[in-house]
CSV table of C-alpha atoms in Angstrom, one decimal:
chain,number,residue,atom,x,y,z
N,6,MET,CA,0.4,-0.1,0.1
N,7,ALA,CA,1.5,3.3,-1.4
N,8,PHE,CA,0.9,6.7,-0.1
N,9,THR,CA,0.9,9.8,-2.1
N,10,GLU,CA,2.2,13.1,-0.5
N,11,PRO,CA,-1.5,14.5,-0.9
N,12,HIS,CA,-3.0,11.3,0.8
N,13,LEU,CA,-0.4,11.8,3.8
N,14,GLU,CA,-0.8,15.4,4.4
N,15,GLU,CA,-4.8,15.1,4.1
N,16,LEU,CA,-4.6,12.6,7.0
N,17,VAL,CA,-1.7,14.7,9.3
N,18,VAL,CA,-1.4,18.3,8.4
N,19,ILE,CA,2.6,19.0,8.1
N,20,PRO,CA,3.6,21.8,11.3
N,21,ALA,CA,3.3,24.9,9.1
N,22,ALA,CA,6.0,26.9,11.7
N,23,LEU,CA,8.5,24.3,10.7
N,24,SER,CA,11.2,24.8,8.3
N,25,SER,CA,11.5,23.2,4.9
N,26,ARG,CA,14.4,20.9,6.2
N,27,SER,CA,12.5,20.2,8.8
N,28,ARG,CA,9.2,19.4,7.3
N,29,THR,CA,11.3,17.5,4.4
N,30,ARG,CA,12.7,15.0,7.5
N,31,TYR,CA,8.7,14.9,9.0
N,32,ARG,CA,7.4,13.8,5.8
N,33,GLY,CA,9.9,10.9,5.3
N,34,VAL,CA,9.9,9.6,9.5
N,35,LEU,CA,5.8,9.7,8.7
N,36,ARG,CA,6.0,7.4,5.6
N,37,THR,CA,8.2,5.2,7.2
N,38,HIS,CA,6.4,5.0,10.0
N,39,VAL,CA,2.9,4.6,8.3
N,40,ALA,CA,4.4,2.5,5.9
N,41,ALA,CA,5.8,0.2,8.6
N,42,VAL,CA,2.2,-0.2,9.8
N,43,CYS,CA,0.0,-0.8,6.9
N,44,CYS,CA,2.6,-2.7,4.9
N,45,GLY,CA,0.8,-5.9,4.4
N,46,LEU,CA,-2.6,-5.0,6.3
N,47,LEU,CA,-5.9,-3.5,4.5
N,48,LEU,CA,-7.0,-1.6,6.7
N,49,SER,CA,-9.6,1.1,6.0
N,50,GLY,CA,-9.4,5.0,5.6
N,51,ALA,CA,-10.6,5.3,9.2
N,52,ALA,CA,-8.0,2.9,10.6
N,53,VAL,CA,-5.1,4.4,8.4
N,54,ALA,CA,-5.8,8.1,9.4
N,55,THR,CA,-6.1,6.7,12.9
N,56,ALA,CA,-2.5,4.8,12.5
N,57,ALA,CA,-1.2,7.9,10.6
N,58,ALA,CA,-2.3,10.4,13.5
N,59,ALA,CA,-0.8,8.1,16.3
N,60,LEU,CA,2.7,7.9,14.6
N,61,ALA,CA,2.4,11.9,14.0
N,62,ASP,CA,3.6,12.6,17.5
N,63,GLN,CA,6.4,10.3,17.3
N,64,ALA,CA,7.9,12.0,14.2
N,65,GLN,CA,6.9,15.6,15.1
N,66,ALA,CA,9.2,14.9,18.6
N,67,GLN,CA,12.0,13.9,16.1
N,68,VAL,CA,11.9,17.5,13.7
N,69,GLU,CA,10.5,19.8,16.9
N,70,GLU,CA,10.8,21.2,19.6
N,71,ARG,CA,8.3,20.5,22.6
N,72,GLY,CA,6.0,23.8,22.6
N,73,ARG,CA,2.4,25.1,23.0
N,74,GLY,CA,0.1,22.6,23.1
N,75,THR,CA,3.0,19.9,24.2
N,76,LEU,CA,1.0,16.9,26.0
N,77,VAL,CA,2.5,16.4,29.4
N,78,SER,CA,0.6,13.4,31.3
N,79,ALA,CA,-3.0,12.5,30.0
N,80,GLU,CA,-4.8,10.5,33.1
N,81,LYS,CA,-7.8,8.1,32.8
N,82,LEU,CA,-10.8,9.9,35.5
N,83,TYR,CA,-13.7,7.4,35.1
N,84,THR,CA,-15.3,5.9,32.9
N,85,LEU,CA,-19.4,6.0,32.1
N,86,ALA,CA,-19.6,2.9,30.4
N,87,THR,CA,-23.7,3.1,28.8
N,88,PRO,CA,-25.8,6.3,27.9
N,89,ARG,CA,-28.1,5.0,31.0
N,90,ALA,CA,-25.0,5.9,33.4
N,91,VAL,CA,-24.2,8.9,31.4
N,92,ALA,CA,-28.1,10.0,32.0
N,93,ALA,CA,-27.3,10.0,35.6
N,94,GLU,CA,-24.3,11.6,35.5
N,95,LEU,CA,-25.8,14.4,34.5
N,96,GLY,CA,-28.4,14.5,36.6
N,97,ALA,CA,-26.6,14.6,39.3
N,98,ALA,CA,-25.7,17.3,38.0
N,99,GLY,CA,-28.7,19.5,37.6
N,100,PHE,CA,-28.7,18.5,33.7
N,101,GLU,CA,-30.8,17.4,31.1
N,102,ASP,CA,-30.2,14.1,29.4
N,103,ASP,CA,-32.6,14.4,26.4
N,104,THR,CA,-29.3,14.2,23.5
N,105,VAL,CA,-27.6,11.4,25.3
N,106,HIS,CA,-26.5,8.6,22.6
N,107,TYR,CA,-23.2,7.5,23.7
N,108,GLY,CA,-21.3,6.3,27.1
N,109,VAL,CA,-18.0,8.3,27.9
N,110,VAL,CA,-14.9,8.1,29.0
N,111,ALA,CA,-13.5,11.3,30.7
N,112,TYR,CA,-9.4,12.0,30.5
N,113,ARG,CA,-7.6,14.4,32.5
N,114,LEU,CA,-5.2,16.3,30.5
N,115,VAL,CA,-2.2,18.2,31.4
N,116,TYR,CA,-0.1,20.6,28.8
N,117,ARG,CA,2.3,23.3,27.9
N,118,THR,CA,1.0,26.6,27.0
N,119,VAL,CA,2.1,30.0,28.3
N,120,ASP,CA,0.9,32.5,30.6
N,121,PRO,CA,-0.1,36.4,29.9
N,122,HIS,CA,3.3,37.3,29.6
N,123,GLY,CA,4.1,34.4,27.1
N,124,ARG,CA,6.3,32.6,29.6
N,125,PRO,CA,6.0,28.7,29.8
N,126,THR,CA,4.1,27.5,31.5
N,127,THR,CA,1.5,24.2,32.3
N,128,ALA,CA,-2.2,24.1,32.6
N,129,SER,CA,-4.9,20.9,32.5
N,130,GLY,CA,-8.1,20.1,31.0
N,131,LEU,CA,-11.5,17.8,30.9
N,132,LEU,CA,-11.3,15.2,27.4
N,133,ALA,CA,-14.0,13.8,26.9
N,134,LEU,CA,-14.7,10.7,24.3
N,135,PRO,CA,-18.1,8.9,23.1
N,136,LEU,CA,-17.4,5.2,23.5
N,137,ASN,CA,-18.7,3.0,20.6
N,138,ARG,CA,-17.5,5.9,18.1
N,139,GLU,CA,-14.3,4.9,16.4
N,140,GLY,CA,-12.2,7.1,13.7
N,141,ARG,CA,-12.6,10.4,12.9
N,142,LEU,CA,-14.7,12.8,15.0
N,143,PRO,CA,-15.7,16.2,15.6
N,144,ALA,CA,-14.2,18.7,18.7
N,145,VAL,CA,-16.1,20.5,21.1
N,146,SER,CA,-14.7,23.2,22.8
N,147,PHE,CA,-16.1,24.2,25.9
N,148,ALA,CA,-15.0,27.0,28.4
N,149,HIS,CA,-16.2,26.6,31.9
N,150,GLY,CA,-17.8,29.9,34.6
N,151,THR,CA,-15.8,31.8,37.1
N,152,GLY,CA,-14.9,29.8,40.1
N,153,SER,CA,-11.9,31.0,42.9
N,154,HIS,CA,-10.6,27.5,43.6
N,155,LYS,CA,-8.7,25.3,42.0
N,156,ASN,CA,-11.1,22.8,41.9
N,157,ASP,CA,-13.7,24.8,40.0
N,158,SER,CA,-12.6,23.5,36.7
N,159,PRO,CA,-13.7,20.5,34.8
N,160,SER,CA,-11.1,18.5,35.2
N,161,MET,CA,-11.6,18.1,38.8
N,162,ARG,CA,-15.2,17.7,39.5
N,163,ARG,CA,-17.5,14.7,38.6
N,164,GLY,CA,-21.0,14.6,38.3
N,165,ALA,CA,-20.8,18.3,38.2
N,166,PHE,CA,-22.1,21.7,37.0
N,167,VAL,CA,-18.6,22.5,35.6
N,168,SER,CA,-17.8,19.3,33.8
N,169,ALA,CA,-21.5,18.4,32.8
N,170,PRO,CA,-21.7,20.4,29.1
N,171,VAL,CA,-18.8,19.0,28.6
N,172,ILE,CA,-20.3,15.0,29.4
N,173,ALA,CA,-23.1,15.7,27.3
N,174,HIS,CA,-21.2,17.2,23.8
N,175,ALA,CA,-18.8,13.4,24.6
N,176,ALA,CA,-22.3,11.7,25.1
N,177,ALA,CA,-23.8,13.2,22.2
N,178,GLY,CA,-21.1,12.0,19.7
N,179,ALA,CA,-18.5,14.6,19.9
N,180,VAL,CA,-15.4,15.3,21.4
N,181,GLY,CA,-15.7,17.4,24.7
N,182,VAL,CA,-12.9,19.8,25.2
N,183,ALA,CA,-12.6,21.7,28.2
N,184,PRO,CA,-10.0,23.8,29.6
N,185,ASP,CA,-9.1,24.4,33.3
N,186,TYR,CA,-7.3,27.8,32.3
N,187,LEU,CA,-4.1,28.9,33.9
N,188,GLY,CA,-4.2,28.6,37.6
N,189,MET,CA,-7.1,26.1,37.6
N,190,GLY,CA,-6.9,22.5,38.3
N,191,LYS,CA,-3.6,20.9,37.9
N,192,GLY,CA,-2.0,24.5,37.0
N,193,PRO,CA,0.7,26.1,38.7
N,194,GLY,CA,0.1,29.8,40.1
N,195,SER,CA,-2.9,32.2,40.6
N,196,HIS,CA,-5.9,32.1,37.9
N,197,PRO,CA,-5.8,35.6,35.4
N,198,TRP,CA,-9.3,35.9,35.7
N,199,MET,CA,-10.9,37.7,32.7
N,200,ASP,CA,-7.7,37.7,31.1
N,201,ILE,CA,-8.9,37.0,27.0
N,202,GLY,CA,-5.5,36.5,25.5
N,203,SER,CA,-4.6,33.8,28.2
N,204,GLU,CA,-7.9,32.3,28.0
N,205,THR,CA,-7.5,31.9,24.4
N,206,THR,CA,-3.8,30.6,24.7
N,207,ALA,CA,-5.1,28.1,27.5
N,208,SER,CA,-7.8,26.8,25.1
N,209,LEU,CA,-6.4,26.9,22.0
N,210,ASP,CA,-3.3,24.3,24.1
N,211,MET,CA,-5.6,22.1,25.7
N,212,LEU,CA,-7.2,21.7,22.0
N,213,ARG,CA,-4.3,20.6,20.5
N,214,ALA,CA,-3.0,18.0,23.8
N,215,ALA,CA,-6.1,16.5,22.9
N,216,ARG,CA,-5.2,16.5,19.2
N,217,ALA,CA,-2.0,14.9,20.2
N,218,PHE,CA,-3.4,12.0,22.8
N,219,ALA,CA,-6.9,11.6,21.0
N,220,PRO,CA,-5.1,9.1,18.5
N,221,ARG,CA,-4.2,6.6,21.4
N,222,THR,CA,-8.3,5.5,21.8
N,223,GLY,CA,-8.5,5.5,18.3
N,224,HIS,CA,-10.0,8.8,17.2
N,225,VAL,CA,-8.6,11.5,14.6
N,226,LEU,CA,-10.4,15.1,15.9
N,227,GLU,CA,-11.4,16.9,12.5
N,228,ARG,CA,-10.4,20.0,11.7
N,229,GLU,CA,-13.6,21.8,12.8
N,230,VAL,CA,-14.0,22.6,16.1
N,231,MET,CA,-17.6,24.0,17.8
N,232,VAL,CA,-16.9,26.4,20.2
N,233,THR,CA,-18.9,27.3,23.2
N,234,GLY,CA,-19.0,28.6,26.6
N,235,PHE,CA,-20.8,30.3,29.5
N,236,SER,CA,-20.3,33.5,31.4
N,237,GLN,CA,-16.6,33.9,31.7
N,238,GLY,CA,-16.4,31.1,29.4
N,239,ALA,CA,-18.8,32.7,26.9
N,240,SER,CA,-15.8,35.6,26.8
N,241,ALA,CA,-13.5,33.0,26.5
N,242,ALA,CA,-15.1,31.1,24.1
N,243,LEU,CA,-15.4,34.0,21.3
N,244,GLY,CA,-11.7,34.5,21.9
N,245,LEU,CA,-10.6,31.3,21.1
N,246,GLY,CA,-12.9,31.2,17.9
N,247,ARG,CA,-11.6,34.7,17.1
N,248,ALA,CA,-7.8,33.2,17.2
N,249,LEU,CA,-9.0,30.3,15.0
N,250,GLU,CA,-10.6,32.5,12.5
N,251,ALA,CA,-7.1,33.9,12.1
N,252,GLY,CA,-5.2,31.0,11.8
N,253,ALA,CA,-3.5,30.7,14.9
N,254,ASP,CA,-3.5,26.5,14.5
N,255,HIS,CA,-2.6,25.0,11.7
N,256,TRP,CA,-5.3,22.3,11.6
N,257,PHE,CA,-7.7,23.5,13.9
N,258,ARG,CA,-10.8,25.7,11.9
N,259,LEU,CA,-13.8,27.4,13.6
N,260,GLY,CA,-17.1,25.3,12.7
N,261,ALA,CA,-19.4,27.6,15.0
N,262,LEU,CA,-19.9,30.0,17.7
N,263,ALA,CA,-22.2,29.7,21.0
N,264,PRO,CA,-21.5,31.4,24.0
N,265,VAL,CA,-24.2,31.3,26.8
N,266,SER,CA,-24.3,34.6,29.2
N,267,GLY,CA,-21.1,36.3,29.0
N,268,ALA,CA,-20.4,39.5,30.4
N,269,TYR,CA,-19.3,40.8,26.9
N,270,ASP,CA,-19.4,44.7,27.5
N,271,PHE,CA,-17.2,44.3,30.8
N,272,GLY,CA,-15.8,47.3,31.1
N,273,GLY,CA,-19.2,49.2,30.3
N,274,THR,CA,-22.8,47.7,30.3
N,275,TRP,CA,-21.5,45.0,33.1
N,276,LEU,CA,-19.4,46.9,35.5
N,277,SER,CA,-22.4,49.7,35.3
N,278,ALA,CA,-25.1,46.7,36.6
N,279,LEU,CA,-22.3,45.7,39.7
N,280,LEU,CA,-22.6,49.3,40.7
N,281,ASP,CA,-26.3,50.3,40.3
N,282,GLY,CA,-28.0,47.6,41.6
N,283,ARG,CA,-28.9,45.3,38.7
N,284,LEU,CA,-26.4,42.6,39.9
N,285,GLU,CA,-27.7,40.4,42.9
N,286,PRO,CA,-25.4,42.2,45.9
N,287,LYS,CA,-23.5,39.5,47.5
N,288,SER,CA,-22.5,38.6,43.1
N,289,SER,CA,-21.7,41.9,42.7
N,290,VAL,CA,-19.1,42.0,46.0
N,291,LEU,CA,-17.7,38.8,44.6
N,292,TYR,CA,-17.4,40.2,40.9
N,293,ALA,CA,-16.0,43.6,42.2
N,294,ALA,CA,-14.0,42.1,44.6
N,295,TYR,CA,-12.3,39.9,41.7
N,296,THR,CA,-12.1,42.2,39.4
N,297,LEU,CA,-9.5,44.5,41.5
N,298,VAL,CA,-7.7,41.6,42.8
N,299,ALA,CA,-6.9,40.0,39.3
N,300,PHE,CA,-6.6,42.9,37.4
N,301,ASN,CA,-4.5,44.3,39.4
N,302,ARG,CA,-2.1,41.3,39.3
N,303,LEU,CA,-1.5,41.8,35.6
N,304,HIS,CA,-2.0,44.9,35.5
N,305,HIS,CA,-1.1,47.1,38.3
N,306,VAL,CA,-4.7,48.9,39.4
N,307,TYR,CA,-3.7,50.0,42.8
N,308,ASP,CA,-0.3,50.2,44.9
N,309,SER,CA,-1.9,48.4,48.5
N,310,PRO,CA,-5.8,46.7,48.8
N,311,GLY,CA,-6.4,49.9,51.3
N,312,GLU,CA,-6.7,51.8,48.8
N,313,VAL,CA,-9.7,50.0,47.4
N,314,PHE,CA,-10.8,47.9,49.9
N,315,ARG,CA,-12.2,48.8,53.2
N,316,ALA,CA,-10.5,47.4,56.4
N,317,PRO,CA,-10.5,45.1,57.7
N,318,TYR,CA,-11.2,43.6,53.9
N,319,ASP,CA,-8.3,45.3,52.5
N,320,SER,CA,-6.1,42.4,54.8
N,321,THR,CA,-8.1,39.4,53.8
N,322,VAL,CA,-9.4,39.8,50.2
N,323,GLU,CA,-6.4,39.3,47.9
N,324,ALA,CA,-5.6,35.7,50.0
N,325,LEU,CA,-9.5,34.4,49.2
N,326,PHE,CA,-8.9,35.0,45.5
N,327,ASP,CA,-5.2,32.3,45.8
N,328,GLY,CA,-6.7,29.5,44.6
N,329,ALA,CA,-7.1,27.4,48.4
N,330,HIS,CA,-10.0,28.8,49.2
N,331,THR,CA,-13.3,27.8,48.4
N,332,GLY,CA,-16.5,29.2,47.3
N,333,GLU,CA,-17.7,29.3,51.1
N,334,GLN,CA,-14.8,30.6,52.3
N,335,LEU,CA,-15.5,33.3,49.5
N,336,MET,CA,-18.9,34.5,50.9
N,337,ARG,CA,-18.2,34.3,54.2
N,338,GLY,CA,-15.1,36.6,54.1
N,339,THR,CA,-16.9,39.1,52.0
N,340,PRO,CA,-19.3,41.7,52.9
N,341,GLY,CA,-23.1,42.0,52.5
N,342,THR,CA,-22.9,45.2,49.9
N,343,LEU,CA,-20.7,47.3,47.8
N,344,ASP,CA,-20.7,49.7,50.9
N,345,GLU,CA,-18.8,47.7,52.9
N,346,LEU,CA,-16.1,46.7,50.7
N,347,LEU,CA,-15.1,49.4,48.5
N,348,THR,CA,-13.4,52.9,49.1
N,349,GLU,CA,-14.5,55.4,47.6
N,350,HIS,CA,-12.0,55.3,45.1
N,351,GLY,CA,-12.5,51.7,44.5
N,352,ARG,CA,-16.2,52.7,43.9
N,353,GLU,CA,-14.7,55.1,41.4
N,354,LEU,CA,-11.8,53.0,39.3
N,355,LEU,CA,-14.5,50.6,38.7
N,356,ALA,CA,-17.2,53.6,37.8
N,357,HIS,CA,-14.6,55.4,35.7
N,358,PRO,CA,-11.9,53.1,35.2
N,359,THR,CA,-8.4,54.9,34.1
N,360,GLY,CA,-4.8,53.9,32.8
N,361,PRO,CA,-4.0,50.6,33.0
N,362,LEU,CA,-7.4,49.1,34.3
N,363,ALA,CA,-9.2,51.1,31.2
N,364,ALA,CA,-6.8,49.6,28.7
N,365,ALA,CA,-7.4,46.3,30.2
N,366,LEU,CA,-11.0,46.6,30.1
N,367,ARG,CA,-10.9,47.5,26.1
N,368,THR,CA,-8.7,44.1,25.6
N,369,THR,CA,-11.6,42.4,27.2
N,370,GLY,CA,-14.9,44.0,25.8
N,371,ALA,CA,-13.5,43.8,22.3
N,372,VAL,CA,-14.4,40.1,22.1
N,373,CYS,CA,-17.5,41.2,19.9
N,374,THR,CA,-16.5,44.2,18.7
N,375,ASP,CA,-13.3,43.9,16.2
N,376,TRP,CA,-14.1,41.2,14.1
N,377,ALA,CA,-16.7,39.4,12.0
N,378,PRO,CA,-16.5,35.9,12.5
N,379,GLY,CA,-17.8,33.7,9.3
N,380,ALA,CA,-18.7,30.9,11.1
N,381,PRO,CA,-22.7,30.5,12.2
N,382,VAL,CA,-22.6,32.3,15.2
N,383,ARG,CA,-26.1,32.1,18.4
N,384,LEU,CA,-25.9,34.1,21.1
N,385,TYR,CA,-27.8,32.2,24.3
N,386,MET,CA,-29.1,34.4,27.1
N,387,ALA,CA,-31.8,33.8,30.3
N,388,THR,CA,-34.5,36.0,30.6
N,389,GLY,CA,-33.2,38.5,34.2
N,390,ASP,CA,-29.7,37.3,34.5
N,391,GLU,CA,-29.2,38.2,37.9
N,392,GLN,CA,-25.5,37.9,37.1
N,393,ALA,CA,-25.2,39.1,33.7
N,394,VAL,CA,-27.6,41.6,32.7
N,395,THR,CA,-28.5,40.9,28.7
N,396,ALA,CA,-28.2,44.0,27.9
N,397,ASN,CA,-24.9,42.3,27.5
N,398,THR,CA,-25.8,40.3,24.9
N,399,GLU,CA,-27.4,42.7,23.0
N,400,HIS,CA,-24.6,44.8,22.9
N,401,CYS,CA,-23.0,41.9,21.5
N,402,ARG,CA,-25.4,41.0,19.2
N,403,GLN,CA,-25.3,44.4,17.8
N,404,ALA,CA,-22.0,44.9,17.4
N,405,LEU,CA,-21.5,41.5,15.1
N,406,HIS,CA,-24.2,43.1,13.5
N,407,ASN,CA,-22.8,45.9,12.4
N,408,LYS,CA,-19.6,43.6,11.4
N,409,GLY,CA,-22.2,42.7,9.3
N,410,VAL,CA,-22.2,39.0,11.0
N,411,ASP,CA,-26.1,37.7,11.8
N,412,ALA,CA,-26.1,36.7,15.5
N,413,PRO,CA,-29.4,35.5,16.7
N,414,ALA,CA,-29.7,36.1,20.7
N,415,VAL,CA,-31.7,33.1,22.0
N,416,ASP,CA,-34.0,34.3,24.4
N,417,LEU,CA,-34.0,30.4,26.9
N,418,GLY,CA,-36.7,32.2,29.4
N,419,ALA,CA,-36.9,32.5,33.1
N,420,VAL,CA,-34.6,29.6,33.6
N,421,ASP,CA,-33.7,28.8,37.0
N,422,TYR,CA,-30.5,26.4,38.4
N,423,GLN,CA,-30.3,26.4,42.6
N,424,GLY,CA,-32.5,30.0,42.2
N,425,SER,CA,-30.2,31.2,39.8
N,426,ARG,CA,-31.2,32.2,36.2
N,427,HIS,CA,-27.8,32.9,35.6
N,428,LEU,CA,-26.7,29.4,36.6
N,429,GLY,CA,-29.7,27.6,34.7
N,430,SER,CA,-29.0,29.2,31.5
N,431,ASN,CA,-26.2,27.1,31.2
N,432,VAL,CA,-28.0,24.0,32.2
N,433,ALA,CA,-30.9,25.2,29.8
N,434,ALA,CA,-28.3,26.4,26.9
N,435,THR,CA,-26.1,23.0,26.8
N,436,SER,CA,-28.9,20.5,25.6
N,437,ALA,CA,-29.9,23.4,22.8
N,438,ILE,CA,-26.8,23.6,21.5
N,439,VAL,CA,-25.8,20.0,21.6
N,440,ARG,CA,-28.4,19.7,19.3
N,441,TRP,CA,-27.5,23.0,17.1
N,442,PHE,CA,-23.7,21.5,16.8
N,443,GLY,CA,-25.1,18.4,15.6
N,444,GLU,CA,-27.7,20.4,12.9
N,445,LEU,CA,-24.7,21.9,11.9
N,446,ARG,CA,-22.7,18.8,11.2
N,447,ARG,CA,-25.6,17.0,9.4
N,448,ARG,CA,-26.0,19.7,7.0
């Protein structure tokens, strides 16, 4: 059995970043290994693709330095052997099981990526694969919502709010791929919350790690990626979609985009709602604290906590966001109102950002305004969202419309999850997005 060069590159894309000499060596290594595997065997196209992709990692290691997206480790977390077991898993998290068709196996991947300053680091994420479905599979990237503890991430929790959407997509027949983000899961350091740049690189590099690992399970990831995310993850999803359409990866392409309940106009609509009482009061306190602490770590928003936080919180709030404190500890360690938390300067800084904070917020808020997606887009939201007011979604829809993009806003209604419409939107949107992505793939 012989391979022509176009056939080989259809199965395994030769990395565009390689020099001409390295690309030639890469092709030679692949041909040698694929011929050794396939010689004398009559393999199906899917089996050949799987064999070629599985050997690509070995070939690439001989011609490239280890870099972004390189797989560091893979750990099997659990197997949900039947659709019934998956349904029980989703039910435990409060999610519907109406799109379940396959059992699922879940892995934690640790991979190489970069921090907000471009320095090498590692991150982790959840990979969920459908059982009894072979060959090439579509990938769905899911970016999760805000958490403060390292365990508030998909690869660290089972049967939970943050992992259920990933399992749901895998149970429908796709490969569910979910970054934990920097500083979450098994990643070192603190989490750079709402930093679109590092959310994007962590998401993209998780996809690369998933592609490197998938052939070990007999699968190859298709080029088109369906991208979704909730709350914080809605902006992260837009960042990843923008990077994919800009050609940030030589293999993956954006297939569709479905963000849910995002704070897209972060420095405008969202901060205004936080300060004027449109957000639930305790949520306003937590988000105000997280905004100031997280953005200060990257952009030097204040010199000392006492400038923005009132006593006694000026000496305690920063430590609450170290990744080791639970959500319950965060709730107990913060006051019930913004007036108790913020100094006049702290409130003014959020109301009228200047300097480094203003610049950072412009970057965060550009996810809907500085590009025009070519792939299909739907924006999902819930009526009466108490954490991400729906004006954010209208802002994003209008910004994309101004760029010539039809991005309909799908109102999920007054959905509820543990008393929260914001959280309820993630539950309700998951089944809707699974179905929509499936429809797009069948076209």
